[in-house]
Amino acid sequence: MKMPITAALPLAALLAACGPSPAPTPAPKAADVPSVEELVADPVRLKELRRRCITERPTMGDLLCNRVAEAVNQRFFGDGKVPYTPPKEPPKF
């Protein structure tokens, strides 16, 4: 199927207008990213990183943002070793 020149010119101009795509930023290495324990110990830094991961996740990287999310969970839930202690008397409805 032959394409008329009048239809090919706008397509060629459109493709020529597209520049090369920017190079992807390299993902940070695991050694450069703080551990979950470090983040749990520093709540001010954790809060700032959490805010940045929400707004800038593509630039922050999945590894860091996943660790930030895990640190937030650990701070919220604690160590998970608190036993359930039911009340001695059942509630009266």
Short mmCIF file of C-alpha atoms in Angstrom, two decimals:
data_model
loop_
_atom_site.label_atom_id
_atom_site.label_comp_id
_atom_site.label_asym_id
_atom_site.label_seq_id
_atom_site.Cartn_x
_atom_site.Cartn_y
_atom_site.Cartn_z
CA MET A 1 0.00 0.00 0.00
CA LYS A 2 1.49 3.30 -1.06
CA MET A 3 1.03 6.38 1.05
CA PRO A 4 0.57 9.67 -0.74
CA ILE A 5 3.30 12.23 -0.18
CA THR A 6 0.85 14.66 1.37
CA ALA A 7 0.09 12.15 4.13
CA ALA A 8 3.73 11.16 4.64
CA LEU A 9 5.05 14.69 5.12
CA PRO A 10 3.10 15.49 8.32
CA LEU A 11 4.11 12.09 9.72
CA ALA A 12 7.77 12.75 8.92
CA ALA A 13 7.57 16.24 10.43
CA LEU A 14 5.99 14.85 13.59
CA LEU A 15 8.68 12.22 13.98
CA ALA A 16 11.43 14.77 13.31
CA ALA A 17 10.02 17.06 15.99
CA CYS A 18 10.39 14.34 18.58
CA GLY A 19 13.83 14.56 20.09
CA PRO A 20 15.70 11.70 21.66
CA SER A 21 14.21 10.56 24.92
CA PRO A 22 16.18 11.51 28.04
CA ALA A 23 18.40 8.85 29.53
CA PRO A 24 16.82 7.15 32.53
CA THR A 25 18.32 7.99 35.87
CA PRO A 26 20.17 5.06 37.38
CA ALA A 27 18.52 3.40 40.34
CA PRO A 28 20.33 3.91 43.63
CA LYS A 29 22.35 0.97 44.87
CA ALA A 30 21.20 -0.87 47.97
CA ALA A 31 24.28 0.34 49.85
CA ASP A 32 23.35 3.99 49.18
CA VAL A 33 19.79 3.62 50.49
CA PRO A 34 19.24 3.78 54.26
CA SER A 35 17.98 0.63 55.93
CA VAL A 36 14.52 0.30 57.42
CA GLU A 37 16.00 0.36 60.94
CA GLU A 38 17.82 3.63 60.23
CA LEU A 39 14.63 5.19 58.95
CA VAL A 40 12.61 3.99 61.95
CA ALA A 41 15.19 5.56 64.28
CA ASP A 42 14.97 8.98 62.57
CA PRO A 43 11.30 10.07 62.41
CA VAL A 44 12.05 13.55 61.02
CA ARG A 45 13.97 12.13 58.06
CA LEU A 46 11.33 9.42 57.59
CA LYS A 47 8.55 12.03 57.42
CA GLU A 48 10.43 14.06 54.80
CA LEU A 49 11.27 11.00 52.69
CA ARG A 50 7.67 9.80 52.90
CA ARG A 51 6.43 13.16 51.62
CA ARG A 52 8.95 13.11 48.78
CA CYS A 53 8.09 9.49 47.85
CA ILE A 54 4.44 10.46 47.54
CA THR A 55 5.16 13.35 45.19
CA GLU A 56 8.41 12.30 43.46
CA ARG A 57 8.46 8.49 43.42
CA PRO A 58 9.90 8.13 39.88
CA THR A 59 12.93 10.23 40.82
CA MET A 60 13.32 8.78 44.32
CA GLY A 61 13.37 5.15 43.22
CA ASP A 62 11.32 2.13 44.19
CA LEU A 63 13.93 0.69 46.54
CA LEU A 64 14.03 3.77 48.77
CA CYS A 65 10.27 4.33 48.71
CA ASN A 66 9.59 0.68 49.55
CA ARG A 67 11.94 0.94 52.53
CA VAL A 68 10.26 4.16 53.62
CA ALA A 69 6.85 2.45 53.45
CA GLU A 70 8.14 -0.50 55.50
CA ALA A 71 9.60 1.88 58.11
CA VAL A 72 6.28 3.72 58.38
CA ASN A 73 4.51 0.37 58.90
CA GLN A 74 6.97 -0.65 61.60
CA ARG A 75 6.55 2.65 63.42
CA PHE A 76 2.76 2.34 63.22
CA PHE A 77 2.39 -1.33 64.14
CA GLY A 78 5.39 -1.58 66.46
CA ASP A 79 7.26 -4.84 66.79
CA GLY A 80 4.07 -6.90 66.69
CA LYS A 81 4.82 -8.67 69.97
CA VAL A 82 2.09 -7.05 72.04
CA PRO A 83 -0.31 -9.80 73.09
CA TYR A 84 -4.03 -9.31 72.93
CA THR A 85 -5.48 -8.92 76.40
CA PRO A 86 -9.25 -9.21 76.42
CA PRO A 87 -11.18 -7.43 79.19
CA LYS A 88 -11.89 -9.48 82.32
CA GLU A 89 -15.62 -8.79 82.10
CA PRO A 90 -17.53 -8.97 78.80
CA PRO A 91 -19.06 -5.67 77.68
CA LYS A 92 -22.72 -5.04 78.55
CA PHE A 93 -24.86 -3.99 75.64
#
